[in-house]
Coordinates of C-alpha atoms in Angstrom, one line a residue:
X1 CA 67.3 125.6 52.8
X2 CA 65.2 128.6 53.8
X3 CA 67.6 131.4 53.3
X4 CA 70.9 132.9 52.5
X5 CA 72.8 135.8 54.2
X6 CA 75.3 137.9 52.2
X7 CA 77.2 140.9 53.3
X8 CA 78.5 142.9 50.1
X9 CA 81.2 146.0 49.7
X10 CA 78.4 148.1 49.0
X11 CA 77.5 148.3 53.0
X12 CA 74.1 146.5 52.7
X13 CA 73.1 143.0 54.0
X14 CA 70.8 140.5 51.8
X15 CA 68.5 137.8 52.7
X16 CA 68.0 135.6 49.9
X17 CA 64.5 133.4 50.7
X18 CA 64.9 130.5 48.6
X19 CA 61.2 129.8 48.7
X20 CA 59.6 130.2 45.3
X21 CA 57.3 133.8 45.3
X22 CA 59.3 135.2 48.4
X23 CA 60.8 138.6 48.3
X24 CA 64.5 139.3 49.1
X25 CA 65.4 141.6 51.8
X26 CA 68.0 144.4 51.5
X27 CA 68.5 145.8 55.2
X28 CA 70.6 149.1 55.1
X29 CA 72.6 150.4 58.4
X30 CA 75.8 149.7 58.1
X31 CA 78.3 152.9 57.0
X32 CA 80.7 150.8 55.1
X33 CA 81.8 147.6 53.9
X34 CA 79.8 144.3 55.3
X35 CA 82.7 141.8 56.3
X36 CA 81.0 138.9 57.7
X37 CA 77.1 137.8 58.4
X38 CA 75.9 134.5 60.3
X39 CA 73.1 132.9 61.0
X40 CA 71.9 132.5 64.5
X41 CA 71.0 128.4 65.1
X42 CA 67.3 129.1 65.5
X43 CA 67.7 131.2 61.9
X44 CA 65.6 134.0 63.8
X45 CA 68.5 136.5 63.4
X46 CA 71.3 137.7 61.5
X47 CA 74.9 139.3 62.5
X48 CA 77.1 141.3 60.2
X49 CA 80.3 143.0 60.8
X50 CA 81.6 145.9 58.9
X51 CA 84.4 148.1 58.6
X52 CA 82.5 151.1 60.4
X53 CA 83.7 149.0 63.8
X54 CA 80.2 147.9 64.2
X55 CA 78.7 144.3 64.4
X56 CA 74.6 144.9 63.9
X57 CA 72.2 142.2 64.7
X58 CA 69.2 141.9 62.5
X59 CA 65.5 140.0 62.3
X60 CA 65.4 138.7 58.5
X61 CA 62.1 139.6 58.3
X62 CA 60.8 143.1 56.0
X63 CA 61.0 145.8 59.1
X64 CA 64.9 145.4 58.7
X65 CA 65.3 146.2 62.6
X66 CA 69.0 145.9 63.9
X67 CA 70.8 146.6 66.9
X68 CA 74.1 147.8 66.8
X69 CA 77.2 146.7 69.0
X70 CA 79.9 149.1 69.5
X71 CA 83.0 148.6 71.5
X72 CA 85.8 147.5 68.0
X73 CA 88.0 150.3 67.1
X74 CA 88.9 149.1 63.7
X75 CA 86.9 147.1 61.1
X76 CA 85.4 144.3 62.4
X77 CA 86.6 140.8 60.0
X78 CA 84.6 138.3 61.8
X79 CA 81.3 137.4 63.3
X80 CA 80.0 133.9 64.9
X81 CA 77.4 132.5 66.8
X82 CA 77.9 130.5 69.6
X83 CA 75.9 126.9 69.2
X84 CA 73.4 127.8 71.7
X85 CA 72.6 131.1 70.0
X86 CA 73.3 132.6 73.5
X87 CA 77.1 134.8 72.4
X88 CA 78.5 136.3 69.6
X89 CA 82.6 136.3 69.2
X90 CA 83.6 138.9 67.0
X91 CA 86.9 139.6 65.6
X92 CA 88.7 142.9 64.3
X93 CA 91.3 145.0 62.8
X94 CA 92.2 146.3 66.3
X95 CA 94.2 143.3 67.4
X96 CA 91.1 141.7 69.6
X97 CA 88.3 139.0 69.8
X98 CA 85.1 140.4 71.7
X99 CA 82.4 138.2 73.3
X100 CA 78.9 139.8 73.5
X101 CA 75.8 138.4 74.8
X102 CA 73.3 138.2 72.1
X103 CA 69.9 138.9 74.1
X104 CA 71.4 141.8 76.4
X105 CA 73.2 143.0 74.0
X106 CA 76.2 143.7 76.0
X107 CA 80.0 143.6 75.7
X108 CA 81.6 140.9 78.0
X109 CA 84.9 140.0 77.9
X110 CA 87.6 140.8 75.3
X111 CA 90.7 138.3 74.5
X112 CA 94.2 139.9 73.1
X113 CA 97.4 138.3 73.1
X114 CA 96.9 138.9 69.1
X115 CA 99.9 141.0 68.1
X116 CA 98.1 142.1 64.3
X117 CA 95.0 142.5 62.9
X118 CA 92.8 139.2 63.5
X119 CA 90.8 138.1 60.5
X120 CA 88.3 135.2 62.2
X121 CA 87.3 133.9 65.4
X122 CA 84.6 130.9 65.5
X123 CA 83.4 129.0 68.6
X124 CA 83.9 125.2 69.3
X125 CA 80.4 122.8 68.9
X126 CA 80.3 123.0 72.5
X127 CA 80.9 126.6 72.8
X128 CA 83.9 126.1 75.7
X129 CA 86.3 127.3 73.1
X130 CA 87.2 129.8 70.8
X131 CA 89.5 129.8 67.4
X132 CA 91.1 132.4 66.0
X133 CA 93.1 133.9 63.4
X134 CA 95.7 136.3 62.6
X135 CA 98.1 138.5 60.8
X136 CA 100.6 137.5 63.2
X137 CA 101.0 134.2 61.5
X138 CA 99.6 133.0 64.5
X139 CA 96.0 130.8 65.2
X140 CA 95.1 131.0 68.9
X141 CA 93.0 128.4 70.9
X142 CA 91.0 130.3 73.8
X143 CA 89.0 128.7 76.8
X144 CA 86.2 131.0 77.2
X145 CA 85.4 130.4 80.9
X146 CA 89.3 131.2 81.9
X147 CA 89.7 133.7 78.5
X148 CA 93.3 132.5 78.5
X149 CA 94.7 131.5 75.4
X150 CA 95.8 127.5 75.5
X151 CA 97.9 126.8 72.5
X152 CA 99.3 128.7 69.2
X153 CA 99.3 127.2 66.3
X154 CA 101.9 128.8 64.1
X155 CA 101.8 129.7 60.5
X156 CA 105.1 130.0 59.3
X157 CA 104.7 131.0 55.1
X158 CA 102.1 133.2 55.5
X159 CA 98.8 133.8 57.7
X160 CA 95.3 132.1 58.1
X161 CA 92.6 134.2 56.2
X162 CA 89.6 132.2 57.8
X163 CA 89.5 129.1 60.6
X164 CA 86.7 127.1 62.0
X165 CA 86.1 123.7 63.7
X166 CA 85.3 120.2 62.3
X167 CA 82.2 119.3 63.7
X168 CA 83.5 117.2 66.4
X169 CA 85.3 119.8 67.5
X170 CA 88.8 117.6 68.0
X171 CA 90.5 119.7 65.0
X172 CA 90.4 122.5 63.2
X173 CA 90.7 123.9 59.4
X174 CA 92.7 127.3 58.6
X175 CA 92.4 128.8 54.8
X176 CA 95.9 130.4 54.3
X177 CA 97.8 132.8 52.2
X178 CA 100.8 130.7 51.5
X179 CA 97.9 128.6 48.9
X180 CA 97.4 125.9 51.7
X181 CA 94.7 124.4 54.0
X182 CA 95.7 122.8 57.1
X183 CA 94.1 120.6 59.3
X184 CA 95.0 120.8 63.0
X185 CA 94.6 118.2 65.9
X186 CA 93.5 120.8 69.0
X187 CA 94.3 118.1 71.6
X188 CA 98.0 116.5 70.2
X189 CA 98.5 120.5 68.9
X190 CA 100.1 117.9 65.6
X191 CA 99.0 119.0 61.9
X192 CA 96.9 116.2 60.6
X193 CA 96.4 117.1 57.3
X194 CA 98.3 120.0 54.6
X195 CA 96.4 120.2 51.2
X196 CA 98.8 122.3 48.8
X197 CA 95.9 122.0 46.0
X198 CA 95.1 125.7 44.8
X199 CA 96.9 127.8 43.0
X200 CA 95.9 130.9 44.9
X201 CA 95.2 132.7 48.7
X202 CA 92.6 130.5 50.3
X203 CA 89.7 133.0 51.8
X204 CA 87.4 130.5 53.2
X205 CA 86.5 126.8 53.9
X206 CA 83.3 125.4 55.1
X207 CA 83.0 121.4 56.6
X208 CA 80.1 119.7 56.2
X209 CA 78.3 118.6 58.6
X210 CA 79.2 114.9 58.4
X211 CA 82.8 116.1 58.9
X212 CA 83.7 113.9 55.9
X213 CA 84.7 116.8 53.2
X214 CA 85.8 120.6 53.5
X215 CA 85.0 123.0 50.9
X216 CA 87.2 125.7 49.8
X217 CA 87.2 129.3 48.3
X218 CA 90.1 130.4 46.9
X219 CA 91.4 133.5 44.7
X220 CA 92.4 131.3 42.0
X221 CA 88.4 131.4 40.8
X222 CA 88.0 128.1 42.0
X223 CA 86.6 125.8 45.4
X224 CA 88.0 122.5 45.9
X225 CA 85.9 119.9 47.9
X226 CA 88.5 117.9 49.7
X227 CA 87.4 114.3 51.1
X228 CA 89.2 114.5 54.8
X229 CA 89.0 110.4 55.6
X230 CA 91.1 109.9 52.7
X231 CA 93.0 112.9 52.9
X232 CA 92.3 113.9 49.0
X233 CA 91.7 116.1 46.6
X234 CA 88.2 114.8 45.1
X235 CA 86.8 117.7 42.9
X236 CA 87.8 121.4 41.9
X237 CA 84.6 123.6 41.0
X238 CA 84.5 126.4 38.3
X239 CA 82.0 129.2 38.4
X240 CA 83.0 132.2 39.7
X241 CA 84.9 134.5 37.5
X242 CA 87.5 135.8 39.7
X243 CA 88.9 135.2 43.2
X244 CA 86.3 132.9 44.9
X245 CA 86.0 135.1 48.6
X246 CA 83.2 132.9 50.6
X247 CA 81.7 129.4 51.0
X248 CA 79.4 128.0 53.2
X249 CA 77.6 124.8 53.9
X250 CA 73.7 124.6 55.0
X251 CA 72.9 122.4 58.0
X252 CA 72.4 119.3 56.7
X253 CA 75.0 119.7 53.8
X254 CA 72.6 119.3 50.8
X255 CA 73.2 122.8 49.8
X256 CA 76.2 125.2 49.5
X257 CA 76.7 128.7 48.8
X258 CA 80.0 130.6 47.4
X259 CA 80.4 134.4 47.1
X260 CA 83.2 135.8 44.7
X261 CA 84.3 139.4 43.6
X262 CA 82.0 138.9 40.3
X263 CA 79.2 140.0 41.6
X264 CA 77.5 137.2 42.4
X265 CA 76.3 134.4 44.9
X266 CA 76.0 130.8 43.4
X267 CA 73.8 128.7 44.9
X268 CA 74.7 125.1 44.3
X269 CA 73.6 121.2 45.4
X270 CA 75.3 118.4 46.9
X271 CA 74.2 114.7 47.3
X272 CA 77.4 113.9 49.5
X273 CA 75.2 111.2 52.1
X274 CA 74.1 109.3 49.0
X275 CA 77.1 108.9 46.8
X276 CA 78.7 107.9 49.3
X277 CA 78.9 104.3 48.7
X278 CA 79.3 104.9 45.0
X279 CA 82.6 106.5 45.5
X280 CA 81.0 109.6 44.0
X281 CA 80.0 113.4 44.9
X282 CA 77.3 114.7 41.7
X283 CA 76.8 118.4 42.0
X284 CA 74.7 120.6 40.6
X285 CA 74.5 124.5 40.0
X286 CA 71.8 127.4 39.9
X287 CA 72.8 130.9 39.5
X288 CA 71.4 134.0 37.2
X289 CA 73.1 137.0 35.7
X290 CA 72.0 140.3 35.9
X291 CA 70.5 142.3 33.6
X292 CA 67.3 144.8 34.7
X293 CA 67.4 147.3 37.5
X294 CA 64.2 147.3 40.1
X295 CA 62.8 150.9 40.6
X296 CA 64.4 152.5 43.5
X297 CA 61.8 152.5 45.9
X298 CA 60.4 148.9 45.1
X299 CA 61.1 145.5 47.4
X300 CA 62.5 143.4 44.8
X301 CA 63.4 139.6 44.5
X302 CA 66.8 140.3 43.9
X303 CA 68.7 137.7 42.3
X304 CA 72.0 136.2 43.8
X305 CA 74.1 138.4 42.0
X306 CA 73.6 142.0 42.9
X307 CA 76.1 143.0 45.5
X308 CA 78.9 144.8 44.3
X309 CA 81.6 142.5 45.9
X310 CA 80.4 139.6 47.9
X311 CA 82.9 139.2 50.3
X312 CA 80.7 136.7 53.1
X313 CA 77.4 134.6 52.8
X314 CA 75.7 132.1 55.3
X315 CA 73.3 129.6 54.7
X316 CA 69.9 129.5 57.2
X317 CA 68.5 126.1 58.6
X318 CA 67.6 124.2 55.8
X319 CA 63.6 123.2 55.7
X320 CA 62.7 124.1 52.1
X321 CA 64.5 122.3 49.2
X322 CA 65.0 124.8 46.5
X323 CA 62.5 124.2 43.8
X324 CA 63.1 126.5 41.0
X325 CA 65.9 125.9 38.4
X326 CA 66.5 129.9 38.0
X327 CA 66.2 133.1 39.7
X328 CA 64.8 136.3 38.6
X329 CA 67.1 138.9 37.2
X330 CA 67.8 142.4 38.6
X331 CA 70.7 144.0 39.9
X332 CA 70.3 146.4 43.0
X333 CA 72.8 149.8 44.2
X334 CA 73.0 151.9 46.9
X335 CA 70.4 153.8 46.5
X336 CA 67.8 150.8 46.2
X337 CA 65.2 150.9 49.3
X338 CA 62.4 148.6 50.4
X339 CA 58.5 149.2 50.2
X340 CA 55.8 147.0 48.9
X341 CA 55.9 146.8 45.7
X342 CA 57.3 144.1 43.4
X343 CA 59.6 144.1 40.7
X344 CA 59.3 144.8 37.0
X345 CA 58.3 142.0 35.3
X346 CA 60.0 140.1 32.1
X347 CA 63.0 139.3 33.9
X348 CA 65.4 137.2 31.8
X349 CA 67.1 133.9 32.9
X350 CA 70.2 132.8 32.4
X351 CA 71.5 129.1 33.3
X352 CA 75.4 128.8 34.0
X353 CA 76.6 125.8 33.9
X354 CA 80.1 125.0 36.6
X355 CA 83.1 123.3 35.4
X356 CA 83.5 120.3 37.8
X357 CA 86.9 118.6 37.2
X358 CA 87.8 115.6 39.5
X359 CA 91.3 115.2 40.1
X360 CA 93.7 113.5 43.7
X361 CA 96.6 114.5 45.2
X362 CA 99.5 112.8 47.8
X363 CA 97.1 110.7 50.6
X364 CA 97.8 112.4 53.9
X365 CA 96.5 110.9 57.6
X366 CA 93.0 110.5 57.6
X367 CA 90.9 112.1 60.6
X368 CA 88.9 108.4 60.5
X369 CA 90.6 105.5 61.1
X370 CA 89.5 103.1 58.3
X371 CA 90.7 99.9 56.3
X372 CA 92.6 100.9 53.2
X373 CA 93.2 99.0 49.7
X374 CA 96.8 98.1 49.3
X375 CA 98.4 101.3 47.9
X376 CA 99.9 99.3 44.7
X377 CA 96.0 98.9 43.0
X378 CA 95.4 101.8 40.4
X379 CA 92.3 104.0 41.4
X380 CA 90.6 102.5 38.1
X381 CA 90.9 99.0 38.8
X382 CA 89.5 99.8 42.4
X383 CA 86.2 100.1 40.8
X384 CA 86.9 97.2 38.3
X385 CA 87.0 99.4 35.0
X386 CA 89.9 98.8 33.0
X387 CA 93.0 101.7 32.6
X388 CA 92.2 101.8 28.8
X389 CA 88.8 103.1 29.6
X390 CA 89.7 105.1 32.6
X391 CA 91.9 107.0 30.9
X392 CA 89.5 107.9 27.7
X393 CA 87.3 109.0 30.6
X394 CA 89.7 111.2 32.0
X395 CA 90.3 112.6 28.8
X396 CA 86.6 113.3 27.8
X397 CA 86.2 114.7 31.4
X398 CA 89.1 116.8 30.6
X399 CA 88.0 118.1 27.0
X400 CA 84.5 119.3 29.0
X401 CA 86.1 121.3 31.4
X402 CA 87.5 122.9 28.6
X403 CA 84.2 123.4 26.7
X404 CA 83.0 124.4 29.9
X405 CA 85.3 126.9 30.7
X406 CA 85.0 128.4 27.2
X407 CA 81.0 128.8 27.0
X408 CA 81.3 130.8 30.5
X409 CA 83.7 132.6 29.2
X410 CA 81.5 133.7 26.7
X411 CA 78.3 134.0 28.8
X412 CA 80.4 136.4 30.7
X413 CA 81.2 138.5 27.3
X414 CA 77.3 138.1 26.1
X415 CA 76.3 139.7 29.4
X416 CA 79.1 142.6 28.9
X417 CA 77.5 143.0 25.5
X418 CA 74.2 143.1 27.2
X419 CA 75.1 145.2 30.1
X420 CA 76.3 148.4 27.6
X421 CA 73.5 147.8 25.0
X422 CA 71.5 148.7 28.3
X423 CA 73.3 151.3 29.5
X424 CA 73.1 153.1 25.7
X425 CA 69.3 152.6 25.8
X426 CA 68.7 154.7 29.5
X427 CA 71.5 157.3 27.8
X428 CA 69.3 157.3 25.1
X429 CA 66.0 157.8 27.2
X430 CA 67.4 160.5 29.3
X431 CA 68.7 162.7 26.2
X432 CA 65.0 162.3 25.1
X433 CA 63.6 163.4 28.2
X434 CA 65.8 166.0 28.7
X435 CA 65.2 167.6 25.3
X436 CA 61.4 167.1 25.5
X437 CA 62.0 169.1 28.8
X438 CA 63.7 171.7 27.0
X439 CA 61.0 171.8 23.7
X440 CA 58.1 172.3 26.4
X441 CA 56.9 176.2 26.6

């Protein structure tokens, strides 16, 4: 994985270059809340929406040059690539889906039989059709040659927050309000797969690119990897304190990246391909906390923490495995700006380490067509361990999710603690300066 893209409440959009000794970039246009960013294919550019009714397309690269596109008349939710880098889709508070062509930079066409404010709109693999979603309770299926809308999907309990396509492109995911993720045949129009398994809104869902499991984000503080040939719940993921607003996959699915309201982006990685014939998914999880602020005019390495309120992040083509086991601490605001120079020095790491809890739920239809075991063998004696053991497992696996939750929760206070010793030291300073000022003739 080269990079990350984050878009952040506090207006700015972040490249995150996971190469060891490479600079982040902090690129500064947009005039409000960033909504949405994504990676073109080639990973040569970057789109963000934003509430200012803008969508801005940026080279990740230090100049920070953008182009804006301007025809929304409301905050724009949503921002996509088409596979062949060629179109963007955008989607906003004014009741439409836009398509744009990325290397004219023009407005094409616009699509709006959407009766409320649409939150997402992602192309197909093949790019001859687009998704979206809506307030209306409603997710729409759109040819893009004809721009006629070709089948509603309703949502009856509440509204789809985010949709995209499996990577086959025969069905499609919606993350909904009502707590629920559905999976959606778009040629029988019949829902494959309902997965009641958080306990909160669900903001976002990524597949991977094997089509085999979905990730979700929910507001419940936790993502949930669901394995979609068994139609199960397989694990649920702690590590965000507080509502969990973004997940995405990288290319080849080794990494994944979540964004919550606490400030911070977690990078974290997945061996899916080779557990797969153990029956197992090991994860692990790199993040850092903040706790020293960069100078204002310097081009920090900012750590994946330091937006105010992550509310989107996008992982880049994936040709650098991420080395280090920590990232350097700072925390950036508003008024942070890029030059040349680097970051103090003495930065302090932190390791975090996520509560992963494995757990199933009521077998739905599978999207795969495979042999199943006869539905009256236990899961433990599947693998040949006996149910004594299985369930001393499943109670020591219970006991350190516990443990786990507890030592983040006290991280979290040990950072508070931190974070106000800090702030009393700079009060400190500046009542020293300002008196010196005040002693001098």
């Amino acid at each position: 994985m080269k990079q990350i893209a984050t878009g952040s409440m506090d207006s700015c959009v972040m490249i995150w270059n996971m190469k060891p000794q490479m600079r982040a970039y902090r690129f500064d246009g947009h005039k409000d809340a960033v909504t949405s960013v994504h990676f073109s294919p080639s990973g040569h550019l970057v789109a963000s929406a934003s509430r200012d009714k803008t969508v801005r397309l940026w080279v990740p690269s230090m100049k920070a040059e953008s182009t804006v596109f301007r025809a929304h008349t409301a905050t724009v939710r949503s921002v996509n690539f088409s596979g062949d880098g060629q179109t963007l889709v955008t989607a906003s508070d004014d009741k439409t889906i836009k398509v744009w062509t990325v290397h004219r930079q023009k407005f094409l066409f616009s699509l709006n039989q959407h009766i409320n404010w649409v939150r997402c709109a992602k192309f197909s693999p093949d790019n001859r059709l687009i998704v979206s979603s809506s307030d209306d309770k409603t997710i729409k299926l759109w040819d893009k040659n004809s721009r006629e809308c070709i089948h509603s999907f309703y949502e009856h309990a509440g509204y789809a927050n985010y949709v995209d396509f499996h990577p086959s492109g025969t069905c499609i995911a919606a993350a909904s309000t009502d707590n629920s993720v559905k999976v959606w045949d778009i040629r029988s129009h019949k829902m494959l797969q309902h997965y009641q398994v958080h306990s909160g809104v669900v903001n976002s869902l990524s597949f991977h690119p094997a089509g085999n499991f979905l990730i979700t984000a929910s507001s419940d503080s936790t993502m949930k990897i669901l394995d979609l040939v068994e139609g199960k719940l397989l694990y649920t993921l702690h590590g965000h304190q507080g509502p969990v607003t973004c997940v995405a996959f990288s290319r080849t699915g080794e990494y994944f990246s979540s964004g919550g309201s606490d400030e911070q982006v977690m990078v974290w990685k997945s061996n899916f391909d080779s557990a797969e014939g153990s029956g197992g998914v090991r994860l692990q999880h790199k993040t850092s906390s903040s706790l020293q602020t960069p100078p204002a005019s310097s081009t920090a390495r900012f750590p994946l923490n330091s937006h105010p309120s992550v509310l989107h992040s996008q992982t880049s083509e994936p040709a650098e495995h991420f080395h280090r086991q920590d990232s350097q601490s700072a925390a950036h605001t508003q008024s942070c700006s890029r030059s040349g120079s680097h970051s103090r020095a003495n930065h302090s790491h932190t390791y975090k380490t996520p509560s992963i809890s494995s757990s199933s739920t009521h077998r739905t239809q599978g999207l795969q067509q495979q042999p199943r075991q006869e539905e009256s063998q236990s899961h433990a004696s599947d693998g040949g361990v006996p149910p004594g053991l299985a369930n001393a497992l499943e109670h020591i696996i219970g006991q350190l999710d516990i443990l786990t939750q507890t030592v983040s929760i006290l991280e979290q206070r040990l950072t508070l603690t931190e974070d106000k010793l800090k702030e009393c030291l700079e009060n400190q300073m500046e009542i020293g300066l300002h008196l010196q000022r005040r002693e001098e003739p």
